[in-house]
Short mmCIF file of C-alpha atoms and ligand atoms in Angstrom, two decimals:
data_model
loop_
_atom_site.label_atom_id
_atom_site.label_comp_id
_atom_site.label_asym_id
_atom_site.label_seq_id
_atom_site.Cartn_x
_atom_site.Cartn_y
_atom_site.Cartn_z
CA UNK A 1 0.00 0.00 0.00
CA UNK A 2 1.18 3.50 -0.83
CA UNK A 3 -0.38 6.60 0.55
CA UNK A 4 -0.10 10.40 0.29
CA UNK A 5 -1.67 12.39 3.11
CA UNK A 6 -2.63 16.00 2.47
CA UNK A 7 -2.78 18.22 5.54
CA UNK A 8 -3.53 21.91 5.81
CA UNK A 9 -2.01 24.72 7.83
CA UNK A 10 -2.49 28.44 8.55
CA UNK A 11 -6.21 28.56 7.77
CA UNK A 12 -9.04 26.54 6.35
CA UNK A 13 -10.38 26.87 2.81
CA UNK A 14 -6.97 26.64 1.14
CA UNK A 15 -8.17 24.15 -1.41
CA UNK A 16 -6.82 20.95 0.13
CA UNK A 17 -9.56 19.08 -1.73
CA UNK A 18 -8.45 20.46 -5.10
CA UNK A 19 -4.80 19.85 -4.16
CA UNK A 20 -5.49 16.22 -3.22
CA UNK A 21 -7.61 15.69 -6.34
CA UNK A 22 -5.02 17.32 -8.59
CA UNK A 23 -2.11 15.29 -7.19
CA UNK A 24 -4.22 12.19 -7.70
CA UNK A 25 -5.05 13.36 -11.20
CA UNK A 26 -1.45 13.86 -12.36
CA UNK A 27 -0.42 10.49 -10.93
CA UNK A 28 -3.40 8.79 -12.50
CA UNK A 29 -2.38 10.31 -15.84
CA UNK A 30 0.89 8.33 -15.51
CA UNK A 31 -1.08 5.12 -15.36
CA UNK A 32 -1.42 4.62 -11.60
CA UNK A 33 -4.68 3.38 -10.17
CA UNK A 34 -5.44 6.18 -7.72
CA UNK A 35 -8.23 6.48 -5.20
CA UNK A 36 -8.93 9.03 -2.49
CA UNK A 37 -10.54 9.41 0.89
CA UNK A 38 -11.50 12.31 3.10
CA UNK A 39 -11.19 12.57 6.85
CA UNK A 40 -13.57 15.06 8.38
CA UNK A 41 -12.71 15.38 12.04
CA UNK A 42 -16.17 16.61 13.07
CA UNK A 43 -18.44 14.51 15.27
CA UNK A 44 -21.28 14.15 12.77
CA UNK A 45 -21.48 10.63 11.43
CA UNK A 46 -21.67 11.91 7.84
CA UNK A 47 -22.51 15.14 6.00
CA UNK A 48 -26.21 14.31 5.64
CA UNK A 49 -27.45 16.59 8.38
CA UNK A 50 -25.05 19.48 7.71
CA UNK A 51 -26.31 22.83 6.52
CA UNK A 52 -25.11 23.64 2.97
CA UNK A 53 -24.48 27.20 4.10
CA UNK A 54 -21.79 26.07 6.55
CA UNK A 55 -20.33 23.08 4.74
CA UNK A 56 -21.34 23.41 1.12
CA UNK A 57 -23.39 20.88 -0.76
CA UNK A 58 -23.95 17.34 0.44
CA UNK A 59 -22.44 15.08 -2.20
CA UNK A 60 -24.32 11.82 -2.70
CA UNK A 61 -22.45 8.65 -3.63
CA UNK A 62 -23.76 5.64 -5.56
CA UNK A 63 -24.18 3.66 -2.34
CA UNK A 64 -26.32 6.44 -0.89
CA UNK A 65 -23.69 7.93 1.42
CA UNK A 66 -24.17 11.60 2.12
CA UNK A 67 -20.65 12.87 1.88
CA UNK A 68 -18.49 15.95 2.03
CA UNK A 69 -18.28 17.86 -1.25
CA UNK A 70 -14.60 16.98 -1.63
CA UNK A 71 -15.64 13.47 -2.60
CA UNK A 72 -17.21 15.16 -5.61
CA UNK A 73 -13.84 16.69 -6.47
CA UNK A 74 -12.14 13.30 -6.20
CA UNK A 75 -14.75 11.67 -8.41
CA UNK A 76 -14.47 14.42 -11.01
CA UNK A 77 -10.65 14.63 -11.06
CA UNK A 78 -9.97 10.90 -10.77
CA UNK A 79 -13.00 9.65 -12.71
CA UNK A 80 -13.82 7.09 -10.02
CA UNK A 81 -16.96 6.19 -8.08
CA UNK A 82 -16.47 6.18 -4.34
CA UNK A 83 -18.32 4.60 -1.42
CA UNK A 84 -18.93 5.29 2.26
CA UNK A 85 -15.50 3.82 3.11
CA UNK A 86 -13.96 6.88 1.48
CA UNK A 87 -15.43 9.26 4.03
CA UNK A 88 -14.15 9.03 7.59
CA UNK A 89 -15.43 11.18 10.44
CA UNK A 90 -14.81 11.27 14.17
CA UNK A 91 -18.45 10.22 14.57
CA UNK A 92 -17.93 7.06 12.49
CA UNK A 93 -14.65 6.11 14.19
CA UNK A 94 -15.86 6.66 17.75
CA UNK A 95 -19.18 5.03 16.84
CA UNK A 96 -17.54 1.81 15.74
CA UNK A 97 -15.06 1.71 18.66
CA UNK A 98 -17.89 2.19 21.15
CA UNK A 99 -19.93 -0.49 19.39
CA UNK A 100 -16.99 -2.91 19.68
CA UNK A 101 -16.63 -2.05 23.36
CA UNK A 102 -20.34 -2.79 23.95
CA UNK A 103 -19.91 -6.10 22.16
CA UNK A 104 -17.14 -6.92 24.58
CA UNK A 105 -14.34 -6.95 22.02
CA UNK A 106 -11.89 -5.16 24.32
CA UNK A 107 -12.88 -7.12 27.39
CA UNK A 108 -10.80 -6.16 30.39
CA UNK A 109 -9.00 -3.33 28.64
CA UNK A 110 -9.38 0.40 29.21
CA UNK A 111 -10.51 1.76 25.84
CA UNK A 112 -8.42 4.81 24.91
CA UNK A 113 -7.75 7.21 22.07
CA UNK A 114 -4.33 5.62 21.68
CA UNK A 115 -4.31 2.78 20.71
CA UNK A 116 -8.00 2.00 20.16
CA UNK A 117 -9.17 5.05 18.21
CA UNK A 118 -5.89 5.32 16.30
CA UNK A 119 -5.99 1.60 15.45
CA UNK A 120 -9.53 1.97 14.13
CA UNK A 121 -8.42 4.90 11.95
CA UNK A 122 -5.42 2.95 10.65
CA UNK A 123 -7.42 -0.14 9.87
CA UNK A 124 -10.08 1.82 7.98
CA UNK A 125 -7.44 3.67 5.92
CA UNK A 126 -5.60 0.42 5.19
CA UNK A 127 -8.79 -1.29 4.13
CA UNK A 128 -9.26 1.30 1.37
CA UNK A 129 -5.57 1.50 0.42
CA UNK A 130 -5.12 -2.29 0.22
CA UNK A 131 -8.04 -2.91 -2.15
CA UNK A 132 -6.74 -5.11 -4.99
CA UNK A 133 -5.64 -3.06 -7.96
CA UNK A 134 -5.11 0.15 -5.98
CA UNK A 135 -1.66 1.68 -6.50
CA UNK A 136 -2.08 4.81 -4.44
CA UNK A 137 -4.46 6.22 -1.86
CA UNK A 138 -4.76 9.99 -1.39
CA UNK A 139 -5.95 10.85 2.12
CA UNK A 140 -7.10 14.39 2.79
CA UNK A 141 -7.22 15.42 6.43
CA UNK A 142 -9.89 18.09 6.84
CA UNK A 143 -9.46 21.04 9.17
CA UNK A 144 -6.20 22.73 10.08
CA UNK A 145 -3.19 21.17 11.75
CA UNK A 146 -3.34 22.01 15.45
CA UNK A 147 -7.12 21.55 15.76
CA UNK A 148 -7.90 19.43 18.80
CA UNK A 149 -10.28 17.19 16.89
CA UNK A 150 -7.80 16.29 14.15
CA UNK A 151 -5.05 15.20 16.58
CA UNK A 152 -5.98 11.47 16.78
CA UNK A 153 -6.04 11.27 12.98
CA UNK A 154 -2.65 12.90 12.62
CA UNK A 155 -1.27 10.60 15.30
CA UNK A 156 -2.63 7.57 13.44
CA UNK A 157 -0.94 8.77 10.28
CA UNK A 158 2.32 9.45 12.06
CA UNK A 159 2.24 5.81 13.16
CA UNK A 160 1.39 4.58 9.66
CA UNK A 161 4.31 6.56 8.27
CA UNK A 162 6.75 4.96 10.67
CA UNK A 163 5.31 1.49 10.09
CA UNK A 164 5.17 1.73 6.31
CA UNK A 165 8.32 3.73 5.65
CA UNK A 166 8.91 7.03 3.95
CA UNK A 167 8.82 5.55 0.46
CA UNK A 168 5.29 4.38 0.96
CA UNK A 169 3.77 7.10 3.05
CA UNK A 170 4.20 10.78 2.20
CA UNK A 171 2.91 13.99 3.69
CA UNK A 172 1.93 16.98 1.58
CA UNK A 173 1.25 20.12 3.61
CA UNK A 174 -0.80 22.95 2.09
CA UNK A 175 -0.26 26.42 3.50
CA UNK A 176 -0.88 30.05 2.69
CA UNK A 177 1.81 32.51 1.59
CA UNK A 178 0.23 35.95 1.84
CA UNK A 179 1.60 39.00 0.00
CA UNK A 180 1.89 42.10 2.13
CA UNK A 181 2.80 45.77 1.85
CA UNK A 182 3.24 48.09 -1.09
CA UNK A 183 5.66 45.74 -2.87
CA UNK A 184 3.50 42.71 -2.06
CA UNK A 185 6.32 40.78 -0.45
CA UNK A 186 5.52 37.09 -0.07
CA UNK A 187 5.57 36.15 3.60
CA UNK A 188 6.64 32.66 4.61
CA UNK A 189 6.34 32.93 8.39
CA UNK A 190 2.80 31.47 8.59
CA UNK A 191 4.07 28.45 6.62
CA UNK A 192 7.03 28.08 8.97
CA UNK A 193 4.72 28.21 11.99
CA UNK A 194 2.31 25.69 10.62
CA UNK A 195 5.13 23.27 9.78
CA UNK A 196 6.35 23.69 13.34
CA UNK A 197 2.84 22.76 14.51
CA UNK A 198 2.96 19.68 12.30
CA UNK A 199 6.37 18.68 13.62
CA UNK A 200 5.09 19.01 17.19
CA UNK A 201 2.79 16.14 16.24
CA UNK A 202 5.77 14.16 14.98
CA UNK A 203 5.12 14.74 11.30
CA UNK A 204 7.65 16.17 8.84
CA UNK A 205 6.14 17.20 5.50
CA UNK A 206 7.68 15.82 2.32
CA UNK A 207 6.10 18.43 0.05
CA UNK A 208 4.75 21.91 0.73
CA UNK A 209 2.08 23.32 -1.51
CA UNK A 210 1.93 27.07 -0.99
CA UNK A 211 -1.26 28.86 -1.92
CA UNK A 212 -0.45 32.37 -3.09
CA UNK A 213 -1.94 35.18 -5.13
CA UNK A 214 0.86 35.10 -7.70
CA UNK A 215 3.43 32.36 -8.34
CA UNK A 216 5.87 31.89 -5.48
CA UNK A 217 9.04 33.90 -6.06
CA UNK A 218 12.49 32.38 -5.73
CA UNK A 219 13.35 33.89 -2.39
CA UNK A 220 10.10 32.72 -0.77
CA UNK A 221 10.59 29.25 -2.21
CA UNK A 222 14.16 29.07 -0.88
CA UNK A 223 13.11 30.29 2.56
CA UNK A 224 10.37 27.67 2.81
CA UNK A 225 12.79 24.93 1.72
CA UNK A 226 15.39 26.03 4.24
CA UNK A 227 13.18 26.61 7.27
CA UNK A 228 10.80 23.73 6.68
CA UNK A 229 13.47 21.25 5.68
CA UNK A 230 12.06 20.17 2.35
CA UNK A 231 13.98 19.98 -0.95
CA UNK A 232 13.62 23.05 -3.15
CA UNK A 233 11.78 21.08 -5.84
CA UNK A 234 9.27 19.90 -3.24
CA UNK A 235 8.11 23.47 -2.58
CA UNK A 236 5.20 23.89 -4.94
CA UNK A 237 3.58 27.13 -5.89
CA UNK A 238 -0.20 27.09 -6.13
CA UNK A 239 -1.25 30.53 -7.36
CA UNK A 240 -4.93 31.43 -7.65
CA UNK A 241 -6.28 29.70 -10.75
CA UNK A 242 -8.98 30.87 -13.17
CA UNK A 243 -10.26 27.31 -13.32
CA UNK A 244 -9.75 24.53 -10.80
CA UNK A 245 -8.95 22.27 -13.76
CA UNK A 246 -5.69 24.21 -14.29
CA UNK A 247 -4.25 23.00 -10.98
CA UNK A 248 -3.05 19.58 -12.20
CA UNK A 249 -1.17 21.37 -15.00
CA UNK A 250 0.48 23.76 -12.49
CA UNK A 251 1.64 20.77 -10.42
CA UNK A 252 2.91 18.87 -13.44
CA UNK A 253 4.80 21.89 -14.80
CA UNK A 254 6.66 22.29 -11.51
CA UNK A 255 7.84 18.70 -11.61
CA UNK A 256 5.76 17.49 -8.66
CA UNK A 257 4.61 14.34 -10.50
CA UNK A 258 8.19 13.22 -11.20
CA UNK A 259 9.27 14.13 -7.70
CA UNK A 260 6.50 12.03 -6.11
CA UNK A 261 7.01 9.08 -8.45
CA UNK A 262 10.71 9.06 -7.71
CA UNK A 263 10.15 9.36 -3.94
CA UNK A 264 7.63 6.52 -3.96
CA UNK A 265 9.74 4.40 -6.32
CA UNK A 266 7.07 4.08 -8.94
CA UNK A 267 8.52 3.22 -12.31
CA UNK A 268 5.97 4.37 -14.87
CA UNK A 269 6.20 5.87 -18.35
CA UNK A 270 5.79 9.62 -18.81
CA UNK A 271 2.42 9.88 -20.49
CA UNK A 272 1.87 13.49 -19.50
CA UNK A 273 -1.46 15.20 -19.27
CA UNK A 274 -2.41 15.39 -22.93
CA UNK A 275 -6.01 14.37 -22.41
CA UNK A 276 -6.51 16.67 -19.46
CA UNK A 277 -4.91 19.57 -21.36
CA UNK A 278 -7.34 19.04 -24.21
CA UNK A 279 -10.26 19.36 -21.83
CA UNK A 280 -8.70 22.39 -20.14
CA UNK A 281 -8.19 24.09 -23.50
CA UNK A 282 -11.91 23.82 -24.15
CA UNK A 283 -12.69 25.26 -20.71
CA UNK A 284 -10.30 28.18 -21.16
CA UNK A 285 -10.95 29.07 -24.81
CA UNK A 286 -14.69 28.93 -25.43
CA UNK A 287 -16.17 30.29 -28.65
CA UNK A 288 -19.55 31.25 -27.23
CA UNK A 289 -21.02 32.40 -24.00
CA UNK A 290 -24.26 31.43 -22.42
CA UNK A 291 -25.92 32.62 -19.22
CA UNK A 292 -27.63 30.16 -16.90
CA UNK A 293 -29.59 31.55 -13.98
CA UNK A 294 -29.51 29.47 -10.81
CA UNK A 295 -32.37 30.07 -8.42
CA UNK A 296 -31.65 28.72 -4.96
CA UNK A 297 -31.28 29.42 -1.29
CA UNK A 298 -27.56 29.86 -0.70
CA UNK A 299 -26.56 31.78 -3.76
CA UNK A 300 -23.54 33.68 -2.44
CA UNK A 301 -21.78 30.39 -1.76
CA UNK A 302 -20.25 28.57 -4.72
CA UNK A 303 -19.80 25.50 -2.50
CA UNK A 304 -23.52 25.10 -1.86
CA UNK A 305 -24.18 24.15 -5.49
CA UNK A 306 -20.66 23.07 -6.48
CA UNK A 307 -21.63 19.99 -8.50
CA UNK A 308 -24.10 22.02 -10.59
CA UNK A 309 -21.49 24.64 -11.44
CA UNK A 310 -19.02 21.92 -12.36
CA UNK A 311 -21.61 20.03 -14.44
CA UNK A 312 -22.34 23.28 -16.32
CA UNK A 313 -18.61 23.78 -16.91
CA UNK A 314 -18.29 20.21 -18.23
CA UNK A 315 -21.30 20.72 -20.48
CA UNK A 316 -20.01 24.09 -21.70
CA UNK A 317 -16.59 22.60 -22.52
CA UNK A 318 -18.19 19.99 -24.79
CA UNK A 319 -20.26 22.70 -26.51
CA UNK A 320 -17.41 25.22 -26.87
CA UNK A 321 -19.23 27.63 -24.62
CA UNK A 322 -18.42 29.45 -21.43
CA UNK A 323 -21.33 29.06 -19.05
CA UNK A 324 -21.70 32.24 -17.05
CA UNK A 325 -23.73 31.43 -13.97
CA UNK A 326 -26.16 34.12 -12.88
CA UNK A 327 -27.48 33.75 -9.37
CA UNK A 328 -30.57 34.87 -7.59
CA UNK A 329 -31.93 34.10 -4.14
CA UNK A 330 -35.32 32.46 -4.63
CA UNK A 331 -36.81 34.87 -2.09
CA UNK A 332 -35.79 37.81 -4.31
CA UNK A 333 -37.87 36.64 -7.27
CA UNK A 334 -40.51 39.30 -7.80
CA UNK A 335 -38.38 42.01 -6.18
CA UNK A 336 -36.69 44.89 -7.99
CA UNK A 337 -33.97 43.87 -10.45
CA UNK A 338 -35.13 40.31 -10.66
CA UNK A 339 -36.83 40.85 -14.02
CA UNK A 340 -33.49 41.91 -15.52
CA UNK A 341 -31.82 38.73 -14.42
CA UNK A 342 -34.66 36.62 -15.75
CA UNK A 343 -34.51 38.41 -19.10
CA UNK A 344 -30.72 38.01 -19.32
CA UNK A 345 -30.92 34.29 -18.66
CA UNK A 346 -30.52 31.96 -21.63
CA UNK A 347 -31.52 29.09 -19.36
CA UNK A 348 -32.78 28.58 -15.82
CA UNK A 349 -31.64 25.89 -13.40
CA UNK A 350 -33.40 25.15 -10.13
CA UNK A 351 -31.36 22.83 -7.96
CA UNK A 352 -32.46 20.59 -5.09
CA UNK A 353 -33.38 21.91 -1.70
CA UNK A 354 -35.34 21.57 1.49
CA UNK A 355 -37.70 23.79 3.44
CA UNK A 356 -40.26 26.35 2.40
CA UNK A 357 -38.04 29.44 2.26
CA UNK A 358 -37.98 30.64 -1.33
CA UNK A 359 -40.26 27.87 -2.65
CA UNK A 360 -42.78 30.32 -4.14
CA UNK A 361 -40.00 32.35 -5.74
CA UNK A 362 -38.77 29.20 -7.43
CA UNK A 363 -42.29 28.48 -8.66
CA UNK A 364 -42.42 31.98 -10.18
CA UNK A 365 -39.08 31.46 -11.95
CA UNK A 366 -40.36 28.15 -13.34
CA UNK A 367 -43.52 29.87 -14.57
CA UNK A 368 -41.39 32.46 -16.34
CA UNK A 369 -39.33 29.72 -18.03
CA UNK A 370 -42.41 27.72 -19.03
CA UNK A 371 -44.38 30.65 -20.40
CA UNK A 372 -41.49 32.30 -22.22
CA UNK A 373 -39.87 29.26 -23.81
CA UNK A 374 -36.71 29.70 -21.74
CA UNK A 375 -34.75 26.44 -21.39
CA UNK A 376 -35.29 25.03 -17.91
CA UNK A 377 -33.85 22.24 -15.82
CA UNK A 378 -35.32 21.43 -12.42
CA UNK A 379 -33.47 18.99 -10.21
CA UNK A 380 -35.10 17.18 -7.29
CA UNK A 381 -36.90 20.04 -5.51
CA UNK A 382 -36.68 21.94 -8.81
CA UNK A 383 -38.50 19.04 -10.51
CA UNK A 384 -41.12 18.81 -7.74
CA UNK A 385 -41.77 22.56 -7.94
CA UNK A 386 -42.11 22.36 -11.73
CA UNK A 387 -44.97 19.96 -11.10
CA UNK A 388 -46.43 22.33 -8.49
CA UNK A 389 -46.16 25.27 -10.90
CA UNK A 390 -47.81 23.32 -13.67
CA UNK A 391 -50.64 22.22 -11.39
CA UNK A 392 -51.22 25.78 -10.18
CA UNK A 393 -51.02 27.62 -13.46
CA UNK A 394 -51.77 25.12 -16.23
CA UNK A 395 -54.33 23.02 -14.39
CA UNK A 396 -55.70 25.92 -12.29
CA UNK A 397 -55.28 23.99 -9.01
CA UNK A 398 -54.52 27.32 -7.39
CA UNK A 399 -53.31 26.11 -4.01
CA UNK A 400 -51.44 23.04 -5.37
CA UNK A 401 -48.32 22.38 -3.38
CA UNK A 402 -45.90 19.84 -1.99
CA UNK A 403 -46.98 18.61 1.44
CA UNK A 404 -43.44 19.48 2.50
CA UNK A 405 -44.62 23.11 2.42
CA UNK A 406 -48.37 22.91 2.97
CA UNK A 407 -49.84 19.84 4.60
CA UNK A 408 -53.41 21.18 4.13
CA UNK A 409 -53.30 21.92 0.41
CA UNK A 410 -56.36 20.68 -1.48
CA UNK A 411 -54.01 19.50 -4.27
CA UNK A 412 -50.99 17.70 -2.80
CA UNK A 413 -49.34 17.10 -6.18
CA UNK A 414 -46.06 16.30 -4.43
CA UNK A 415 -46.32 14.13 -1.34
CA UNK A 416 -44.21 12.08 1.04
CA UNK A 417 -42.95 8.77 -0.38
CA UNK A 418 -45.03 5.96 1.18
CA UNK A 419 -41.91 4.39 2.72
CA UNK A 420 -41.10 7.70 4.42
CA UNK A 421 -44.37 7.94 6.37
CA UNK A 422 -43.01 6.30 9.53
CA UNK A 423 -39.51 7.73 9.37
CA UNK A 424 -38.68 9.91 12.36
CA UNK A 425 -34.87 10.06 12.37
CA UNK A 426 -33.12 12.54 10.06
CA UNK A 427 -29.74 10.89 9.38
CA UNK A 428 -29.39 8.66 6.28
CA UNK A 429 -33.13 8.00 6.09
CA UNK A 430 -34.04 9.57 2.75
CA UNK A 431 -34.36 7.67 -0.52
CA UNK A 432 -30.66 7.76 -1.26
CA UNK A 433 -28.10 6.81 -3.84
CA UNK A 434 -28.06 5.18 -7.25
CA UNK A 435 -31.38 3.85 -8.52
CA UNK A 436 -32.33 2.68 -11.99
CA UNK A 437 -34.68 4.75 -14.11
CA UNK A 438 -36.55 3.53 -17.16
CA UNK A 439 -36.55 6.22 -19.83
CA UNK A 440 -39.20 6.48 -22.52
CA UNK A 441 -37.96 5.87 -26.07
CA UNK A 442 -37.88 9.02 -28.17
CA UNK A 443 -37.99 11.39 -25.18
CA UNK A 444 -35.49 14.23 -24.76
CA UNK A 445 -33.89 12.33 -21.88
CA UNK A 446 -33.60 9.20 -24.00
CA UNK A 447 -31.80 11.14 -26.70
CA UNK A 448 -29.48 12.84 -24.24
CA UNK A 449 -28.58 9.67 -22.35
CA UNK A 450 -28.62 7.44 -25.41
CA UNK A 451 -30.21 4.71 -23.28
CA UNK A 452 -33.55 3.52 -21.97
CA UNK A 453 -32.23 2.33 -18.61
CA UNK A 454 -30.05 4.71 -16.68
CA UNK A 455 -28.76 4.89 -13.12
CA UNK A 456 -28.63 8.18 -11.23
CA UNK A 457 -28.23 9.29 -7.62
CA UNK A 458 -31.12 10.32 -5.39
CA UNK A 459 -31.70 12.19 -2.14
CA UNK A 460 -35.32 12.93 -1.35
CA UNK A 461 -38.33 12.17 0.85
CA UNK A 462 -41.09 13.50 -1.41
CA UNK A 463 -42.30 12.44 -4.86
CA UNK A 464 -44.88 13.33 -7.48
CA UNK A 465 -48.20 12.14 -6.09
CA UNK A 466 -49.25 9.19 -8.30
CA UNK A 467 -52.92 10.30 -8.13
CA UNK A 468 -52.16 13.36 -10.23
CA UNK A 469 -50.12 11.72 -12.98
CA UNK A 470 -52.92 11.39 -15.52
CA UNK A 471 -54.29 14.92 -15.23
CA UNK A 472 -50.81 16.39 -15.38
CA UNK A 473 -49.84 14.34 -18.43
CA UNK A 474 -53.10 15.11 -20.21
CA UNK A 475 -52.18 18.80 -20.08
CA UNK A 476 -48.76 18.17 -21.63
CA UNK A 477 -46.26 17.63 -18.85
CA UNK A 478 -45.13 14.07 -19.60
CA UNK A 479 -43.37 11.74 -17.23
CA UNK A 480 -40.73 10.22 -19.49
CA UNK A 481 -38.69 8.53 -16.79
CA UNK A 482 -39.98 6.25 -14.03
CA UNK A 483 -38.66 3.84 -11.44
CA UNK A 484 -38.43 0.26 -12.77
CA UNK A 485 -41.75 -0.68 -11.05
CA UNK A 486 -43.35 2.30 -12.80
CA UNK A 487 -44.54 3.85 -9.54
CA UNK A 488 -42.14 6.73 -8.99
CA UNK A 489 -41.95 9.63 -11.42
CA UNK A 490 -38.32 10.39 -12.22
CA UNK A 491 -38.28 12.67 -15.29
CA UNK A 492 -40.76 15.22 -16.61
CA UNK A 493 -40.69 16.93 -20.01
CA UNK A 494 -43.05 19.62 -21.24
CA UNK A 495 -44.47 19.13 -24.71
CA UNK A 496 -44.11 22.02 -27.13
CA UNK A 497 -41.36 23.76 -25.13
CA UNK A 498 -37.79 23.91 -26.48
CA UNK A 499 -36.33 22.41 -23.29
CA UNK A 500 -38.31 22.08 -20.10
CA UNK A 501 -37.02 19.08 -18.17
CA UNK A 502 -37.15 18.04 -14.55
CA UNK A 503 -35.51 15.12 -12.80
CA UNK A 504 -36.23 13.66 -9.37
CA UNK A 505 -32.62 12.47 -9.30
CA UNK A 506 -29.43 14.52 -9.22
CA UNK A 507 -27.60 14.24 -12.55
CA UNK A 508 -24.98 16.75 -11.38
CA UNK A 509 -23.29 14.23 -9.08
CA UNK A 510 -22.11 12.01 -11.92
CA UNK A 511 -20.91 14.76 -14.23
CA UNK A 512 -17.23 14.51 -15.13
CA UNK A 513 -14.78 16.41 -17.32
CA UNK A 514 -15.31 15.12 -20.88
CA UNK A 515 -18.50 13.31 -19.73
CA UNK A 516 -20.96 16.05 -18.79
CA UNK A 517 -24.22 15.18 -17.05
CA UNK A 518 -26.63 14.62 -19.98
CA UNK A 519 -29.39 16.88 -18.65
CA UNK A 520 -26.98 19.75 -17.96
CA UNK A 521 -25.62 19.24 -21.46
CA UNK A 522 -29.16 19.42 -22.79
CA UNK A 523 -29.84 22.62 -20.85
CA UNK A 524 -26.67 24.36 -22.03
CA UNK A 525 -27.24 23.27 -25.63
CA UNK A 526 -30.81 24.57 -25.55
CA UNK A 527 -29.63 27.77 -23.87
CA UNK A 528 -27.14 28.32 -26.69
CA UNK A 529 -29.96 28.01 -29.21
CA UNK A 530 -32.09 30.35 -27.13
CA UNK A 531 -29.34 32.98 -26.96
CA UNK A 532 -28.88 32.84 -30.76
CA UNK A 533 -32.62 33.37 -31.10
CA UNK A 534 -32.47 36.36 -28.73
CA UNK A 535 -29.73 37.98 -30.84
CA UNK A 536 -31.79 37.57 -34.02
CA UNK A 537 -34.83 39.07 -32.30
N1 LIG B 1 -37.13 18.43 -0.19
C1 LIG B 1 -37.42 17.53 -1.28
C2 LIG B 1 -37.55 16.11 -0.82
O1 LIG B 1 -37.13 15.76 0.25
C3 LIG B 1 -36.35 17.63 -2.34
C4 LIG B 1 -35.03 17.09 -1.92
C5 LIG B 1 -33.89 17.56 -2.78
O2 LIG B 1 -34.03 18.47 -3.56
N2 LIG B 1 -32.73 16.96 -2.61
O3 LIG B 1 -38.09 15.30 -1.53
#
């Protein structure tokens, strides 16, 4: 087993996830079979109950795990599908140690952080790293070195390093190099301090990745090498990037791939990043531009809808278009200035969500898209609200609603899934993960997916109420995708509209560079057509 651990110092939000993904990406490009896992030292069992405002989106895996958004970065950069084993939290580790204690597995022993918690951490990391066919495991340690809650994890990794040897277990430390004063001198002291903090835990970094506004200058690089005791070519500059997909190229250009391969004694041919560069070229040099308006609840946070933004980027790259995301808080629909944004939009995307705040604003945005022929994609809650909007305004069921928002509505067109009726606990109890969907031949979805059976990821408690299917379809909103038993509505398409599609599932989670989510691709393609039409008009 070989492993690279990515830690972070100075402050959070330095892009450890992108760093881990990018290192994995450049090594994968040399033919290694790379996988990745995230350690989140918080006490929550998983990310399922976390607020997207604090932690960004909840990323859903095939097996239904509700994970940290960094798993999305790993899947996109490494083109892999991960499982619950790839997300470790303090809650999970302590949970399983306490369970073992209750079963009597440690009979007679005092159960302690060292060795019992650290052993549990080590065994769970090894289980992932030792999977047959795996050449390298990237482990990202969330939080900042020095946090109390990350200490047991760092200790476990210190032990793994000494057990496995420095050829097999490397530490990459990401830090911040701020530029200060009139001449914007690059300051290395925070990096020195954070390495000292790391050393206090018994860990010496092998590589330092320095986040900086502009590329690291020679004197800063030399200082970091000298004071932090790493070779000069292991001090890597990570300047702010226009696109996250540039980061692997930055790492490759500075020789990090060769350095790591040499250190870990991997003997692989130099295949370079030709494929990745091709994709990046499309991202960076688009021929057209298209504006997609996202209507949601946490719009000033990129992280809250990260997978949608990435899926739009992937789709744009394939269509030679830059997708410019416009954003509006659903509650602001109907307020001053909102009309401008709606008119500017070449397409409208309503992502998933929970809770009634902004629901009516989203319904209004959907109405605008439906009535004005503006391409529209509604995902999960966006799909459910498209059905609500249609029921209210096309079927004249004026108080139609989802029972999530109005339990007394006379037209509950969206209602709790039958299997959810007795659920009381919040964690991991939704309809989650990959489920098959049967897609109607000849439908828009069928053409976009090129298949009649597809598998996509889910995360919901409510569904289109089966009692309303016939009346809704008779008026032109067709359900072109259903669960294999035919009972759950999965895709809706509006007849006579250039592109009005909703999905109960989340296509954004499986979007990858060079393989955009089909429905996002469809939206961007339709939006391009729409914008051409606007110019002619
Ligand atoms: N709140 C809705 C439900 O639970 C939609 C969920 C979502 O958008 N992820 O069904």
